[in-house]
Each structure stands twice: as structure tokens, then as C-alpha cells.
XYZ file of C-alpha atoms in Angstrom:
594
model
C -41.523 15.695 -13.285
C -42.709 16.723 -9.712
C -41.173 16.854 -6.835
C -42.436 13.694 -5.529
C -41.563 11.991 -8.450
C -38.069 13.924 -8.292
C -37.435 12.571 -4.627
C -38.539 8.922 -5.883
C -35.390 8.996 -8.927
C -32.686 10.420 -6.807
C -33.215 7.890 -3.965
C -32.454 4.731 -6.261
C -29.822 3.216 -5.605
C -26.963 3.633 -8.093
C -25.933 -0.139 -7.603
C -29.578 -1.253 -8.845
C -28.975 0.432 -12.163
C -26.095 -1.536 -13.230
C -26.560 -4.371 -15.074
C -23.998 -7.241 -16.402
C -24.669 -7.111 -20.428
C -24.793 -11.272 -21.393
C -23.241 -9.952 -25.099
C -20.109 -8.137 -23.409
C -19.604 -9.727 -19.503
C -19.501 -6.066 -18.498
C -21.611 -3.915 -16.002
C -23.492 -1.235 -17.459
C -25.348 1.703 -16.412
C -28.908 1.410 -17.424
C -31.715 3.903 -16.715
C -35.794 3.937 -16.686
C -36.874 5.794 -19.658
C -39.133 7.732 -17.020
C -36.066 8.865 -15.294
C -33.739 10.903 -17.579
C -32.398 12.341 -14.503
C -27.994 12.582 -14.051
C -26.889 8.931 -13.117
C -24.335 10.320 -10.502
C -25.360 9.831 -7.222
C -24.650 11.906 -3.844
C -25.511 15.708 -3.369
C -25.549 18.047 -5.983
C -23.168 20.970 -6.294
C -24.831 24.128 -8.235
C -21.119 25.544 -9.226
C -20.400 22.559 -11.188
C -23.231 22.950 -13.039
C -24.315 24.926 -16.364
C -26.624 27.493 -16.086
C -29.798 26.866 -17.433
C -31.050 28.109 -20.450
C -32.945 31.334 -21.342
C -36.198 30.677 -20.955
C -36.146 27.207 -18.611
C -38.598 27.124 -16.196
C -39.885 24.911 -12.704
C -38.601 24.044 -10.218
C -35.294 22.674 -11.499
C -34.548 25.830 -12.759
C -35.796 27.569 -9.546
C -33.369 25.453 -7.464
C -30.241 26.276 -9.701
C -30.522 23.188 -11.782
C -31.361 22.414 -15.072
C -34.566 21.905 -16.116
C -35.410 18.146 -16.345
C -35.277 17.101 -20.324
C -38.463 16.596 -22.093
C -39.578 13.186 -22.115
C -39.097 11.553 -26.128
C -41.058 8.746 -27.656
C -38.979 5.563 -27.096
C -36.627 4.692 -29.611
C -33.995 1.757 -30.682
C -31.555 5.028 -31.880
C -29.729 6.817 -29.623
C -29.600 9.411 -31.587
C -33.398 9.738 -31.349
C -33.101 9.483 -27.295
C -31.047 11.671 -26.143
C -32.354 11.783 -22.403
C -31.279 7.680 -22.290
C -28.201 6.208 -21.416
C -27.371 3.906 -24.921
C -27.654 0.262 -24.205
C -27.415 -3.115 -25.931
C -30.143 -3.032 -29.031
C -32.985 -5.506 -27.955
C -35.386 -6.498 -30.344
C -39.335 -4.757 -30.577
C -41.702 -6.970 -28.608
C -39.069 -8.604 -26.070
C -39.685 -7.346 -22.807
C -36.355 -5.931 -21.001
C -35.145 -7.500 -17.986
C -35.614 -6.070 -14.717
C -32.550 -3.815 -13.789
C -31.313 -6.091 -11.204
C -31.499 -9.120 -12.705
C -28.048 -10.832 -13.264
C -27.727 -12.697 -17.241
C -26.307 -15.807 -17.928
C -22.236 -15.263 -18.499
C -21.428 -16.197 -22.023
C -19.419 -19.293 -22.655
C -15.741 -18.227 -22.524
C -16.673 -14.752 -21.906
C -14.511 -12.560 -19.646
C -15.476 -9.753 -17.770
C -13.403 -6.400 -18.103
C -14.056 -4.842 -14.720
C -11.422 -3.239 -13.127
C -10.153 -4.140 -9.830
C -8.844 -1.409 -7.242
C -6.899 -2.394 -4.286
C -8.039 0.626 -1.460
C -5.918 0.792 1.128
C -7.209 2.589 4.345
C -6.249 3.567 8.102
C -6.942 -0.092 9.509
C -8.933 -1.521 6.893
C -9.054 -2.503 2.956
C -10.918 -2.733 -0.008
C -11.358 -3.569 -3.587
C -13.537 -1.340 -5.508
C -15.092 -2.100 -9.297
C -15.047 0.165 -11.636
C -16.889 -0.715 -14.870
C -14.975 0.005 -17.946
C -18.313 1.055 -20.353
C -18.512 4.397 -21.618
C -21.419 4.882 -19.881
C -19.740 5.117 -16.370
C -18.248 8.187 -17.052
C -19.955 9.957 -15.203
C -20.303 8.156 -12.346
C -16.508 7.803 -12.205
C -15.994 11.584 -12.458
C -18.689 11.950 -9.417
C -16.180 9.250 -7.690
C -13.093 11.648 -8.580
C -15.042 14.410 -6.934
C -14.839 12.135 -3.684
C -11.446 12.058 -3.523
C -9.176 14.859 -1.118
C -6.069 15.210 -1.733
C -3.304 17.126 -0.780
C 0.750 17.495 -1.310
C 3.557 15.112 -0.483
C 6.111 18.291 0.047
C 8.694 16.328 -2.076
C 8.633 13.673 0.514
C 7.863 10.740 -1.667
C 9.120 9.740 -5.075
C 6.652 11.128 -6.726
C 4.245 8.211 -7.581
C 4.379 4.261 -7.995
C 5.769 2.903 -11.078
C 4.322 -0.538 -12.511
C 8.109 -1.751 -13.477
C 9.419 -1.510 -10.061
C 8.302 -2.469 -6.604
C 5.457 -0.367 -4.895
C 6.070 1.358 -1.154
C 2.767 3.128 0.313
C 2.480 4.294 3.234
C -1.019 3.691 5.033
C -1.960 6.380 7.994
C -4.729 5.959 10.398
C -5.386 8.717 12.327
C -7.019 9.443 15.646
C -8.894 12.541 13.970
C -12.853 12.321 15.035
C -14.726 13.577 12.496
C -18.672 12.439 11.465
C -21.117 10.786 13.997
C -20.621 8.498 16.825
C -17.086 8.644 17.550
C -17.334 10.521 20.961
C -15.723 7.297 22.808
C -12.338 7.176 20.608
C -8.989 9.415 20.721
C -8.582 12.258 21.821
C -11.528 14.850 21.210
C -9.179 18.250 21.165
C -7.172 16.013 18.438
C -5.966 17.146 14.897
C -5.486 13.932 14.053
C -1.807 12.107 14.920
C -0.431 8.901 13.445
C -2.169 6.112 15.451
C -2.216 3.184 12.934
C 0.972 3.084 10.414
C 1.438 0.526 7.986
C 4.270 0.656 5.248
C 3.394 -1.424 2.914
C 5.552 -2.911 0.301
C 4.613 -4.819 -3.023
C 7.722 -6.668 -4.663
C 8.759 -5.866 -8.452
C 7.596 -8.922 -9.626
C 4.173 -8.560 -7.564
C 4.259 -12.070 -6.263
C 4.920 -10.983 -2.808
C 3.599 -8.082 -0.438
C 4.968 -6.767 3.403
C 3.147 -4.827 5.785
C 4.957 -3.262 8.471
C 2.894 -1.477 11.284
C 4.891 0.674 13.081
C 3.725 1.447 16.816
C 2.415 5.052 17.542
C 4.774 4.842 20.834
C 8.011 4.438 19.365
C 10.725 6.477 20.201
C 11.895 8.361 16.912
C 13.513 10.991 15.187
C 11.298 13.373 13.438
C 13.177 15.330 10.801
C 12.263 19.050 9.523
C 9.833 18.973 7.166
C 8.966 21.258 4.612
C 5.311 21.625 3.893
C 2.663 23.613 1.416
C 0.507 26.417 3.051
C -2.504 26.833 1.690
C -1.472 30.582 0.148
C 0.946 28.452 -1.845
C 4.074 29.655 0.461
C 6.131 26.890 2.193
C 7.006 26.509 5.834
C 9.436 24.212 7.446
C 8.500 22.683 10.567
C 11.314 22.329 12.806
C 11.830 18.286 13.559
C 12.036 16.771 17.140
C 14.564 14.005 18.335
C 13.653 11.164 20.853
C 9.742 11.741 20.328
C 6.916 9.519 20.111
C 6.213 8.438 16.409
C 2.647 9.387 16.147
C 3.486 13.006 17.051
C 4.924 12.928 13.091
C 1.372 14.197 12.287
C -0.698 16.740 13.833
C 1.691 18.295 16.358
C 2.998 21.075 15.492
C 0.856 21.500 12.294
C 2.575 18.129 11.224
C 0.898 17.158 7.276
C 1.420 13.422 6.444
C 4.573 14.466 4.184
C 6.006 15.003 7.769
C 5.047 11.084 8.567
C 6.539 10.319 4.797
C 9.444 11.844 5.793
C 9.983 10.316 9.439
C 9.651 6.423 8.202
C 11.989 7.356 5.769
C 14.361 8.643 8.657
C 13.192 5.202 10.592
C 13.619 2.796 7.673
C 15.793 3.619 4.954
C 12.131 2.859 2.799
C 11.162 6.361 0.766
C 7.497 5.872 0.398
C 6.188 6.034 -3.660
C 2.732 7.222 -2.309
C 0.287 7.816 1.190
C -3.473 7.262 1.963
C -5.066 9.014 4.985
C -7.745 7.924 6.805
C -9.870 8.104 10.145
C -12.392 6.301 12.153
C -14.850 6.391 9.847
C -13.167 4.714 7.033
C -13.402 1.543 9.592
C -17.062 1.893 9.815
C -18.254 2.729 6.010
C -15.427 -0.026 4.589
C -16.940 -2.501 6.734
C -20.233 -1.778 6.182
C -19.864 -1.433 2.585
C -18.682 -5.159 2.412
C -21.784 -6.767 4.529
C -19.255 -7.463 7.489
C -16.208 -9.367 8.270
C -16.055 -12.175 10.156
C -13.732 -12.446 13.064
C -12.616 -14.663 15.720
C -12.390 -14.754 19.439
C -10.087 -17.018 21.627
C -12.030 -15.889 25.008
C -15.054 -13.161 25.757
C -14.337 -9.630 25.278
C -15.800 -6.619 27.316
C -13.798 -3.751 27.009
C -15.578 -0.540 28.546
C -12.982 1.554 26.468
C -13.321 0.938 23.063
C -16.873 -0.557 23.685
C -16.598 -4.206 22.122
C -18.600 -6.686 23.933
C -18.291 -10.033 21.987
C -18.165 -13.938 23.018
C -15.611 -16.412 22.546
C -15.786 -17.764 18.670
C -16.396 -15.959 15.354
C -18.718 -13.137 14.553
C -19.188 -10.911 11.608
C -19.046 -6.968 12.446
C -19.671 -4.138 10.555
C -19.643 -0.379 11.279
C -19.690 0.470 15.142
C -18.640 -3.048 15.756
C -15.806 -3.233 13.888
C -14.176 -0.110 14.477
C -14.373 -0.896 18.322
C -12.571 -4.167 17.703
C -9.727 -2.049 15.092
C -9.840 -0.260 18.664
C -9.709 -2.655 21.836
C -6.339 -3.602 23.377
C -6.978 -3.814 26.944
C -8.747 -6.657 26.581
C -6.331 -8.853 24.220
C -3.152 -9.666 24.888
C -0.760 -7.892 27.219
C -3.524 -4.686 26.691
C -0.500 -2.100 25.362
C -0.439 -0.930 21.507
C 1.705 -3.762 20.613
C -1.286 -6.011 21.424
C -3.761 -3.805 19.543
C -1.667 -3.964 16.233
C -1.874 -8.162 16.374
C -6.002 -7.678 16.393
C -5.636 -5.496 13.534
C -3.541 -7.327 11.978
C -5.980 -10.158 12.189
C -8.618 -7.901 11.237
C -7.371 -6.840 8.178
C -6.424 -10.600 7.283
C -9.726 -11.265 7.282
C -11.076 -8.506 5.312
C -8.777 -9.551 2.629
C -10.101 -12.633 2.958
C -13.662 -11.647 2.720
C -13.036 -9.111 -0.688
C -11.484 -12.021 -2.363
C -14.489 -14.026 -2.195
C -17.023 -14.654 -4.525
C -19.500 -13.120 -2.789
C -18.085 -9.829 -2.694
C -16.233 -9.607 -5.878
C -19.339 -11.357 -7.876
C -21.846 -8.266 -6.353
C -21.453 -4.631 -8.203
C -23.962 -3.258 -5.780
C -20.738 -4.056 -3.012
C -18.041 -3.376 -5.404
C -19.944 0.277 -6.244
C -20.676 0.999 -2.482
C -16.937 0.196 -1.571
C -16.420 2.195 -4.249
C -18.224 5.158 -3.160
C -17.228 4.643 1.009
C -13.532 4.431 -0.197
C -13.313 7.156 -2.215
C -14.721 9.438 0.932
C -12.917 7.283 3.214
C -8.968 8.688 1.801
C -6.956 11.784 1.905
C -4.593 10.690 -0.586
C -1.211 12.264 -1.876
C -1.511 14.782 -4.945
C 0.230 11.823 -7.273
C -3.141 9.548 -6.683
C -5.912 12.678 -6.921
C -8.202 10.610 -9.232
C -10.301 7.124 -9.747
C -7.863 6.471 -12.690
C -4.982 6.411 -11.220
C -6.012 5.276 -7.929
C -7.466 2.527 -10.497
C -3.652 1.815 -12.337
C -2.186 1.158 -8.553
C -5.339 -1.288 -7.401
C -4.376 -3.187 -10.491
C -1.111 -3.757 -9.247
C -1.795 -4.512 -5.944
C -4.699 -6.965 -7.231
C -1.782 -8.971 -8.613
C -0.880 -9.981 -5.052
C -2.052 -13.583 -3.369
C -2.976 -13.724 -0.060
C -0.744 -16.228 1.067
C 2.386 -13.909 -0.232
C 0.924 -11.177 1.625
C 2.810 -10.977 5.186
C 2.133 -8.419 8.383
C 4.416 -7.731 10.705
C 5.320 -5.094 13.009
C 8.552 -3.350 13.375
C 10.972 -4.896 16.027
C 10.480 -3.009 19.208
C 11.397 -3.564 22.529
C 10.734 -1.759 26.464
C 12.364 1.367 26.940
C 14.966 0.982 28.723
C 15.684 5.344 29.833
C 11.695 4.617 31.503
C 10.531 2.713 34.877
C 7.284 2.829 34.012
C 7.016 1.474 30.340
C 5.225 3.950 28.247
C 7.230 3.742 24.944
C 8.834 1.251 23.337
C 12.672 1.443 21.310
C 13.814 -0.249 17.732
C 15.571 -3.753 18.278
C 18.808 -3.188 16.980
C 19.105 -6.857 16.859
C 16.568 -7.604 14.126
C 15.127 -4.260 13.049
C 18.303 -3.565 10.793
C 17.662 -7.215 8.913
C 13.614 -6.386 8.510
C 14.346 -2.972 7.286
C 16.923 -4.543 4.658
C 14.953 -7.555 3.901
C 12.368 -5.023 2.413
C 14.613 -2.707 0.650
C 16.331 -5.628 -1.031
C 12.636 -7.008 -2.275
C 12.965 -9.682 0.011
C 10.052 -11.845 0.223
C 8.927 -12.984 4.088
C 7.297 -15.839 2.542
C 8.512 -18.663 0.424
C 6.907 -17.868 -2.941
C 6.794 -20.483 -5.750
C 8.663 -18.960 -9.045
C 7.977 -20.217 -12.669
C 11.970 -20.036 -13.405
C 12.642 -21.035 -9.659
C 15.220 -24.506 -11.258
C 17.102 -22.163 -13.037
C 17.430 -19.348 -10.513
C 18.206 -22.270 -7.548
C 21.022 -23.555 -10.036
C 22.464 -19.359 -10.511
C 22.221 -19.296 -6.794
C 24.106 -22.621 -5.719
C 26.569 -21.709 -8.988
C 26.951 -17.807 -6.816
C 27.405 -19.570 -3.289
C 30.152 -22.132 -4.309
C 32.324 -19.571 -5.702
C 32.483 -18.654 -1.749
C 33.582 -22.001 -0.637
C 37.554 -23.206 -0.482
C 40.725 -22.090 0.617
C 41.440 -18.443 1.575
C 44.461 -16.389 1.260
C 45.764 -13.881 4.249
C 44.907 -10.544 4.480
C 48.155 -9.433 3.818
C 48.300 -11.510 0.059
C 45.162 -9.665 -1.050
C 45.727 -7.025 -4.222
C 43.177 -5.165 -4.926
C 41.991 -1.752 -6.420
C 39.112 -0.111 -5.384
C 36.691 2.375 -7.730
C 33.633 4.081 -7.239
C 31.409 2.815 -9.451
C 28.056 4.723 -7.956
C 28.217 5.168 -4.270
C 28.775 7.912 -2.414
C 31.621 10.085 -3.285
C 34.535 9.148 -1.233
C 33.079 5.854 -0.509
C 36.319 4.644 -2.619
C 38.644 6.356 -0.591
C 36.739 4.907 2.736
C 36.948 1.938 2.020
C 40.861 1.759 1.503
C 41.820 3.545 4.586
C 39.343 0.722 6.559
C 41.013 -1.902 4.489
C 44.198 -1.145 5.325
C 43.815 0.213 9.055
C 41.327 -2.127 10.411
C 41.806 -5.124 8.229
C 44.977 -5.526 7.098
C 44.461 -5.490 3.553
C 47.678 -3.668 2.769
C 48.185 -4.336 -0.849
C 45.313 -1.973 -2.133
C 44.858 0.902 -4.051
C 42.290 4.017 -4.635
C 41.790 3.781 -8.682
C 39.219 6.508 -8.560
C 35.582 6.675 -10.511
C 34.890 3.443 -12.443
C 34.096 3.835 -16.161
C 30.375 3.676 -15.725
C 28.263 3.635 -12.853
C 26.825 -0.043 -11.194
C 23.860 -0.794 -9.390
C 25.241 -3.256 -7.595
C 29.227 -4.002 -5.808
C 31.049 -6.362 -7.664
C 34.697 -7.921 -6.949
C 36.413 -9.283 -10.552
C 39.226 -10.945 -10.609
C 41.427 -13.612 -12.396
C 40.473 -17.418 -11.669
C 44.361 -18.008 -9.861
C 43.178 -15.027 -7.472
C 40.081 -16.911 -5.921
C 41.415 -17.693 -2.676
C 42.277 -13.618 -2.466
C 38.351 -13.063 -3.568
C 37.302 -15.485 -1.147
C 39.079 -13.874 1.601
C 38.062 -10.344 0.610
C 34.549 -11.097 -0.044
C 34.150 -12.715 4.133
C 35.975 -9.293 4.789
C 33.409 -7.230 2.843
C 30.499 -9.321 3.246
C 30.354 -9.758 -0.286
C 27.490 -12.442 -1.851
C 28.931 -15.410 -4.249
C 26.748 -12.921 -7.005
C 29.532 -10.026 -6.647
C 32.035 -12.353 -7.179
C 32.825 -12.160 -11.182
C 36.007 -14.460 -11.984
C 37.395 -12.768 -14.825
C 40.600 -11.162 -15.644
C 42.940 -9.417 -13.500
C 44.821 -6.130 -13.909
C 47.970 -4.963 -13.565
C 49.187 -2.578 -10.696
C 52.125 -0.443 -10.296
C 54.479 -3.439 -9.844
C 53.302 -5.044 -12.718
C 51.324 -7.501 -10.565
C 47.846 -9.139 -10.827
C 45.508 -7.069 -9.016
C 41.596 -7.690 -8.325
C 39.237 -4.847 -8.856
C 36.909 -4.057 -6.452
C 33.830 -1.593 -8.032
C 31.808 0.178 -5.248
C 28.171 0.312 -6.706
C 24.952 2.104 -5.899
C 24.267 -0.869 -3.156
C 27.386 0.237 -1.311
C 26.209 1.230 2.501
C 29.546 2.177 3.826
C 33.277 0.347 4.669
C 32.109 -2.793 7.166
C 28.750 -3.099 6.299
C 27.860 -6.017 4.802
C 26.225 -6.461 1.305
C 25.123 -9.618 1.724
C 21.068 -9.669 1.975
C 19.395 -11.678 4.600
C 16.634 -14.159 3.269
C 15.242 -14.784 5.752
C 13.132 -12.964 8.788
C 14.445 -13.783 11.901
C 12.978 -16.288 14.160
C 12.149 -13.661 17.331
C 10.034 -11.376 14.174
C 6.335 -11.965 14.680
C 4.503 -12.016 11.118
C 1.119 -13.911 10.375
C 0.040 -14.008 6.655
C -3.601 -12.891 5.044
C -4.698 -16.018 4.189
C -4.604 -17.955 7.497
C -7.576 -17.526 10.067
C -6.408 -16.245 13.672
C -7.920 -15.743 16.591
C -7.832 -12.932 18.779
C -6.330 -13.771 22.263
């Protein structure tokens, strides 16, 4: 082949040579029998590939790559073809069908594509991956996409598909590629600007994501980070700071971020995703737009979005000044800015759950391909297959069950000119729980939801009825998982603060719970009752059973501190629901930006 026939083949488009297979309902990669050429796209790297061999000549083998295969007579075998990419057998004297012509689905024929859940700095997207053998190497070409680099211990070490999923989402202000001279700060190394925890729930029915404002006022712990001769440093942490500075300053890695939401939230992240200004602009793009809507004209000189009052659909440029613009919605701080993206990202969900996105591999393989460059993702989720297992689970998610919200935040009070902004230790606490307990911000409907409403009213009435004093409570306390001396703790606060006199330290409980419980003997409820307002016990720790005997050879209730256990005075009871002063919106409903 020549080089003009060269440049022709390597400027297909990959997208055009999949094609859905009627006989299977999965995409395959098919190639012209003139063009024997690699089926993985981009730039080619000479180190990754074998030398030629002895003798090759022209100008493949000039340029460091192999020499183009010699062109066989067509064939029905593979075997007999080995410069073609096997497909479905057709028979002699039926034409094929053009490469981007779609086949009728097959009655009751599924397809087996894959989908991937990508989430970026300020934007999202599902990306197909076809599950034939023939997309190998494509999908190793998508793997050699990815950056990664190491959590530092700060995460758990990777999602698991059995329990609920925590990643942490980082936008950064980092400039990098063309036409990003207007935004953040040019002498930048990138710092936290867009933060979104996101949670999944066990059962996958349910989703949070929290933003947390680059301006609040946090502690950033030491952090303990990889160099890239292998050694480890440990960056010294800085109190009452601003929570973006948790990356970039002071050669801050995202393990550093991991490590400060921790600090903030009580949430240990499974995973991270890095991503800057560009992944706005090729995610967008990728997808043929998202539409948007306007309550009132927009012209903001700053981030450079000029739009009218109503919907439009933006792309690229566009849409990364509208991820962008806050002095032109709203009460023009960061707060404000976090609501449009919010929106934004609503919408995009919106958009990759349609047909028309989800229906078109030559999207699906293009969001594929801009994701994949997009992210700077932890060492745990270096390739397209696992980055593939965690889409899955997050593709489990509805819409409706998927909630944003932004931590609770308000003025701070130490400035006269607001700058910052402070946690709302009215409501912060209860969102921060709410999501550790797997606490769902939206009512979801549950298959076994008569059953579980009967365990729950069965749990709360054992709360309801007489109480006994203080003083006529006998209980023994054991550490049945929390912190050691949490037993110990606990009686002294008991006794001191609440008057629970009659109560004992019984040490380490036989085996360890997850969760608190109280037991005791059904002529002891109004004792439970009493100790359970004191504790903030729920009607499920309650467990009437049988007493035991203490020292005086008198009934005694046993209270077992589990693995839930917070401290003596804080309450174990989880709040179900988000308080009314929270602002949350949900993906599926269609806002407009104010």
C-alpha cells in the first residue's frame, strides 16, 4: 500500500467499522479486505511495537513499523485470511452490507454490550464496550488511554459489588490542551475546584452526590504520598484552609483530597477520577450536545457564555463556559455555580440514557475514547475492565433515585467580607450520617417494601409505653466492637451525667457486632424504653429476650456496644430523612438555570 492509500485507512473512523451482527445483537469490528491495517485507532507508539522482520522492506519498515501484510485471495476461512478480522460466515454471491448499515434486531434477541458509567470533573458518561473477541484490541488501545496514579493508602482500596460504592469525583482548575486561556488560574497545578462524593447504595437502587464547595473552610490532614523514585513523602497538613488547596498546593496528589473529605465527612472514598477542563469539552462533544435551560439571558464576560432565555444544546466551548459561569446566575458566588452544574450534569444523564445515545456505537465508542483521555484515575481502576465492572454498577442506578446536593455551608462568620463559607453544624452532621448509614434522599419503591414497613412499625412500637426512672435501670455494658474503652465510657457517662446508677462494665462481649443492641427480659421494657431515649437507641436495637443476673442476683439488661457505636451521648438512631433547609434536585427532573 502507498502512502496515500496509507493516509486514506488510518483516517476512518473506528465507529464506522463496527457493525451490529443480526445473528448475535452484538457490535463487531469489521474491516475492508483492502485494509488489513491494525484496527486501533489514535497515534502509533514504535516501543510497543515488534520489530520487523529480517528482510521487511518500504516504507512501513522505514518508519519503524511493520511492513503492511500481503494482500490474500478472499476466503470464507479464517484460517486462510489471516490479514481479516473473522466475521459472521455469509454465503458466496450475497453481497455484504455496507459497514454502517444497522440490521434488523432479532426477535427476542438481546444485545451483550457493556455499559460503563464515566464519571468526570463536572460531567458524565456512559461508554460501550463491545464484548466480541474482536475488540480486543481496540480495548487494549483504550487501556493505553487511561493515567493513573496511587491512592497513598487513602482509599479502601477499590469498590466492591456486595457493598455500597463511594467515589470521589475531582475537577480541577489545571489548563492543559487548547483554548482554555480564559479559565483558572494560568500559573495553576491544578487545585480542587469541582468535588463531588458520590455515593451508590448496597442495593444500587439509590445514588447521592455531594459537591463540596472549593471555599470551605477545612482541615487538611498530613498526607503521605508516592514520589516518583518510589520513596514516600509526607506533606505536612494545614488547619482552617480553603478546601480546594487539598490538591496542588504544596505538591498536594488527589490521595491528599481522599484523605481531607474523609477528615470532612466521616465517608472513606472506595475510589477517585481526575479530570480538567477539557473533559467538559470532549464529553460533551462526544455526546452531540446537551440541552440546557435558561430562566433569563446570560452574558457573562468571565467565563464567556452568551446564551438567551430558554433551552439550548451546547457542546465543547459552550458547555464548559456554562460548567463555568456564576456571576451571572444566582447570587454569582461558588455556591451558585455548583446549582448550574448540578443542573448540567442532570441533564447529561438525561441525554446518555436516551435512545439516541445509547442506540449509536459511533457515540458510545467516541465517549469511549474522550473518557478514557478525559481521567486520571486511582491505581485500583488502571484499566477498561475494571473501569468496565464499576460502570456496571453504577448503570444499575435510575435517574429519579439519583439525588445532588451540596454540603451544608453557611457565611463565615471570623470574615466581614464573605470570601469562604463554614459547615452547618445544624444539618451537615445528619447529611454526612444519612450517607454513611445508606440512607436514601429519595423515596425509592422496594420489591419487599410490605414486609420491611411491617419489621419497621414491629421495631418502633417496642419504643412506645411507660418508662421507668433512671435510677430503676440495671444494666451491663460490653464491648462488642467499638472502640476500646468505649465500654468503660459509656458507664462513667451513664452514671455521672445520667443517672443510670445501677450499671456495670462486663468487659469484651463474646463476639464482635456490627451493630448496638440492648437485650433484655420482656418485664424489663419500661427500663429498655427509658435507656434506649437515653442512648438514642432505634426500636431495631431493642431485642426482648432474657435477662441476666448481676452481683445481687438481680435481673439485669445487657447493653452490647457494636461497631456502629460513635461515642457515650451520641445517638444511634439514623435520620431518614434530609432536612427541609438541604437543597437537593434529582437527575431526572428538568431545571432551569436562574
Amino acid at each position: 500500500m502507498d502512502a496515500q492509500g496509507r493516509g486514506r485507512a488510518e483516517n476512518i473512523d473506528p465507529a464506522d467499522q463496527w457493525v451490529l451482527n443480526p445473528d448475535t445483537g452484538e457490535y463487531e469490528l469489521r474491516l475492508s479486505p483492502s485494509a488489513p491495517q491494525s484496527a486501533v485507532p489514535g497515534p502509533r507508539r514504535a516501543a510497543s511495537r515488534a520489530p520487523a522482520p529480517a528482510g521487511a522492506g518500504g516504507q512501513g519498515a522505514a518508519r519503524g513499523r511493520p511492513a503492511a501484510p500481503q494482500r490474500e485471495p478472499e476466503s470464507d476461512s479464517p484460517e486462510e485470511a489471516p490479514g481479516r478480522v473473522p466475521g459472521p460466515r455469509r454465503r458466496r454471491g450475497v453481497p455484504e452490507e455496507p459497514p454502517n448499515r444497522r440490521g434488523r434486531r432479532p426477535a427476542k434477541k438481546k444485545s451483550k454490550a457493556k455499559k460503563i458509567l464515566l464519571w468526570t470533573g463536572g460531567t458524565m458518561a456512559f461508554v460501550l464496550v463491545g464484548t466480541a473477541g474482536a475488540a480486543y484490541l481496540y480495548l487494549q488501545h483504550l487501556n493505553d488511554n487511561i493515567t493513573s496514579v496511587s491512592d497513598d493508602g487513602a482509599s479502601t482500596g477499590g469498590f466492591s459489588k456486595d457493598k455500597a460504592i463511594n467515589l470521589l469525583v475531582i475537577g480541577t482548575d489545571k489548563r492543559t490542551g487548547s483554548g482554555n486561556k480564559g479559565y483558572g488560574d494560568s500559573g495553576s497545578v491544578g487545585h480542587a475546584d469541582t468535588t463531588i462524593l458520590l455515593h451508590v447504595s448496597k442495593d444500587r437502587t439509590n445514588a447521592t452526590a455531594l459537591s463540596i464547595p472549593r471555599d470551605l473552610i477545612v482541615d487538611v490532614p498530613d498526607c503521605q504520598t508516592e514520589q516518583e523514585d518510589g520513596s514516600t513523602k509526607v506533606i505536612a497538613g494545614s488547619d482552617g484552609v480553603r478546601f480546594n488547596t487539598s490538591l496542588g498546593q504544596d505538591e498536594r496528589t488527589p490521595s491528599c483530597t481522599v484523605r481531607t473529605v474523609t477528615e470532612l465527612t466521616g465517608i472513606q472514598a472506595d475510589n477517585f477520577m481526575v479530570a480538567d477542563f477539557n473533559a467538559v469539552k470532549t464529553l460533551t462533544s462526544a455526546v452531540g450536545g446537551v440541552e440546557v435551560c435558561l430562566a433569563k439571558d446570560i452574558d457573562d464576560p468571565d467565563s464567556h457564555l452568551k446564551l438567551s432565555k430558554g433551552t439550548h444544546t451546547i457542546e465543547g466551548e459552550q458547555a464548559l463556559a456554562f460548567v463555568r459561569t456564576r456571576h451571572s446566575v444566582g447570587f454569582g458566588g461558588d455556591l451558585s455555580r455548583i446549582e448550574i452544574q448540578q443542573q448540567f450534569l442532570s441533564a447529561l444523564m438525561r441525554k446518555l440514557k436516551s435512545n439516541d445515545t445509547l442506540s449509536s456505537p459511533s457515540k458510545m465508542l467516541k465517549l469511549a475514547e474522550a473518557g478514557t483521555k478525559a481521567l486520571t484515575v486511582d491505581s485500583q481502576l488502571d484499566s477498561i475492565g475494571k473501569l468496565k465492572d464499576l460502570g456496571l454498577e453504577l448503570g444499575k442506578l435510575n435517574i429519579k433515585n439519583l439525588t445532588f446536593t451540596t454540603v451544608p455551608v453557611v457565611d463565615n462568620p471570623a470574615e466581614k467580607v464573605k470570601a469562604t463559607v463554614v459547615l452547618d453544624e445544624s444539618t451537615a452532621p445528619t447529611v454526612f450520617q444519612m450517607m454513611q448509614d445508606d440512607v436514601s434522599f429519595t423515596e425509592v419503591k422496594e420489591k419487599a417494601k410490605a414486609s420491611k414497613d411491617a419489621a419497621a412499625a414491629e421495631a418502633a412500637a417496642r419504643l412506645k409505653g411507660t418508662k421507668s426512672a433512671a435510677s430503676e435501670i440495671r444494666v451491663q455494658v460490653m464491648n462488642g466492637g467499638a472502640p476500646a474503652g468505649s465500654a468503660q465510657e459509656t458507664l462513667s457517662w451513664l452514671q455521672n451525667d445520667e443517672g443510670v446508677t445501677k450499671s456495670e462494665n462486663a468487659g469484651n462481649a463474646p463476639a464482635e457486632l456490627s451493630k448496638t443492641t440492648l437485650e433484655y427480659d420482656p418485664d424489663q421494657a419500661d427500663q429498655a424504653r427509658k435507656l434506649a431515649d437515653i442512648m438514642g437507641l432505634p426500636g431495631t436495637a431493642l431485642k426482648p429476650g432474657k435477662s441476666v443476673e448481676n452481683a445481687q442476683g438481680l435481673p439485669t439488661m445487657t447493653l452490647t456496644l457494636g461497631k456502629d457505636f460513635k461515642g457515650a451521648g451520641v445517638s444511634l438512631t439514623a435520620a431518614t430523612k434530609v432536612p427541609d433547609t438541604v437543597q437537593k434536585s434529582t437527575a431526572d427532573k428538568v431545571q432551569c438555570a436562574k
